[in-house]
Structures are given as structure tokens and as C-alpha cells.
XYZ file of C-alpha atoms in Angstrom:
137
model
C 159.345 102.430 131.099
C 156.733 101.412 133.673
C 154.320 100.482 130.876
C 156.968 98.298 129.253
C 157.742 96.481 132.526
C 154.009 96.033 133.191
C 153.434 94.618 129.711
C 156.417 92.290 130.105
C 155.149 90.980 133.456
C 151.656 90.438 132.035
C 153.109 88.571 129.045
C 155.157 86.274 131.284
C 152.110 85.523 133.460
C 149.978 84.692 130.417
C 152.648 82.439 128.924
C 153.223 80.595 132.186
C 149.529 80.118 132.881
C 148.995 78.812 129.354
C 151.824 76.293 129.752
C 150.475 74.929 132.999
C 147.029 74.014 131.706
C 146.575 70.348 130.856
C 144.754 69.456 127.675
C 141.304 68.053 128.377
C 140.832 64.856 126.415
C 137.540 63.415 125.133
C 136.307 59.822 125.169
C 136.488 59.787 121.363
C 140.190 60.653 121.516
C 140.808 57.860 124.032
C 138.984 55.326 121.851
C 141.011 56.469 118.828
C 144.282 56.020 120.775
C 143.237 52.464 121.672
C 142.213 51.605 118.110
C 145.434 53.126 116.735
C 147.307 50.766 119.086
C 145.368 47.785 117.711
C 143.176 47.468 120.821
C 139.432 47.030 120.983
C 136.898 49.551 122.243
C 133.811 48.386 120.405
C 130.207 49.606 120.417
C 130.749 52.602 122.710
C 127.711 53.665 124.713
C 127.509 56.971 126.573
C 126.415 56.383 130.166
C 123.966 58.822 131.714
C 123.796 60.234 135.227
C 121.074 57.666 135.971
C 123.435 54.857 134.940
C 126.055 56.146 137.373
C 123.912 57.412 140.258
C 125.345 54.908 142.763
C 128.902 56.164 142.308
C 130.212 58.637 144.909
C 131.823 60.976 142.366
C 130.850 62.957 139.302
C 132.431 62.507 135.895
C 131.927 64.863 132.964
C 131.521 62.052 130.456
C 131.548 58.250 130.685
C 131.564 55.716 127.874
C 131.279 51.940 128.171
C 132.533 49.730 125.371
C 133.071 46.044 124.808
C 136.354 44.213 124.336
C 135.196 41.077 122.459
C 138.582 39.376 122.103
C 139.028 39.344 125.881
C 135.680 37.711 126.552
C 131.993 38.403 126.128
C 131.600 39.725 129.675
C 134.730 41.885 129.581
C 134.452 45.597 129.065
C 136.056 48.961 129.281
C 134.809 52.200 130.768
C 136.350 55.561 129.995
C 135.724 58.385 132.474
C 136.475 62.034 131.709
C 136.813 64.474 134.619
C 136.957 68.245 134.953
C 139.190 68.125 138.005
C 141.826 65.916 139.617
C 139.956 65.678 142.913
C 137.062 63.817 141.268
C 139.413 61.679 139.181
C 141.427 60.677 142.250
C 138.219 59.914 144.188
C 136.977 57.675 141.370
C 140.261 55.766 141.054
C 140.422 55.300 144.815
C 136.799 54.113 144.889
C 137.314 51.482 142.168
C 140.638 50.309 143.621
C 139.107 49.901 147.094
C 136.073 48.073 145.683
C 138.383 45.687 143.815
C 140.027 44.725 147.106
C 136.715 43.962 148.854
C 135.510 41.199 146.535
C 136.388 39.477 143.270
C 132.893 40.449 142.139
C 134.078 44.079 142.025
C 137.568 43.449 140.697
C 138.801 45.755 137.967
C 141.926 47.373 136.562
C 142.285 51.163 136.546
C 144.726 53.619 135.024
C 144.788 57.386 134.642
C 146.353 59.977 132.388
C 145.521 63.668 132.581
C 141.763 64.009 133.018
C 141.075 60.387 131.963
C 140.404 57.271 134.018
C 140.024 53.905 132.313
C 138.557 50.875 134.024
C 138.725 47.361 132.604
C 136.909 44.351 133.995
C 138.839 42.299 136.539
C 138.554 39.221 134.325
C 140.976 40.810 131.881
C 144.524 39.451 132.157
C 147.112 41.878 133.515
C 149.133 41.687 130.288
C 146.074 42.774 128.283
C 145.317 45.589 130.735
C 148.928 46.758 130.417
C 148.412 47.214 126.650
C 145.551 49.621 127.326
C 147.567 51.350 130.037
C 150.520 51.788 127.652
C 148.275 53.156 124.895
C 146.730 55.608 127.353
C 150.188 57.084 127.977
C 150.193 58.243 124.329
C 147.525 60.870 124.999
């Protein structure tokens, strides 16, 4: 009987721990979600640690892509994080920078382990399309 109760408890713990884990998403999956929604994420380029060395947080993977229909200078960055602490730090950093100067303005949104950042020159209605698509992850 004790073995049966022990096995039952172990099974419940394994099921509950498996249900609580969030799926880690890749930049390719995010780009696909955007394209499936009819949005642009063109010419993706993986950014290296050297490209991001001035940022006060660490992301697992970062991709920059262009959004030609919104303007030549407008772009999108997709950040993938291993933990929420880093993701929250990055979002907070970009949101604070946007408030300091129009030169640093940008739009940010998160879902799971993903942070997207669009250039501040993008209209809010266009940003909201990317934000809505991100919710489909």
C-alpha cells in the first residue's frame, strides 16, 4: 500500500511540474507567427554578444529584422530569454529609455519568454498588429 501511495504522489508531482513549465519559443517561431498574420519581419539577422554589449541584460537569442512597409529606418528586434527576470529587466530598460528621449523611443511587448521591440517611428496601430500576433504564440 505504501508503494502505491508513493507512486501516486510521485505521479501527481511529475504531472503538475510538467504543466507548469512554459514552452520556450524561438525567434524563427516568432517570425513565422508574424508572417502568418500578414506582417513583415524581413531579412532577419542574428545579433551577437558584441552587438548587444551595451545592454544591461543578457538574452539567449536576438534577431533584428526590417519592416519595409513601415519605413526604411523602421525595424523589429526579437529577444528570447531563459528567465523572466532578464526579460522583465530588458522590457523595463527599453521602456525607461523610451521616456528619456525620442531618439530612444520604441514599442515593446512580451509573451512567455519573448520580448519584441519595434522602432518608435512605427505607428501605434501598426505596433498593435505585432502585439496581437505575438499573443498567438
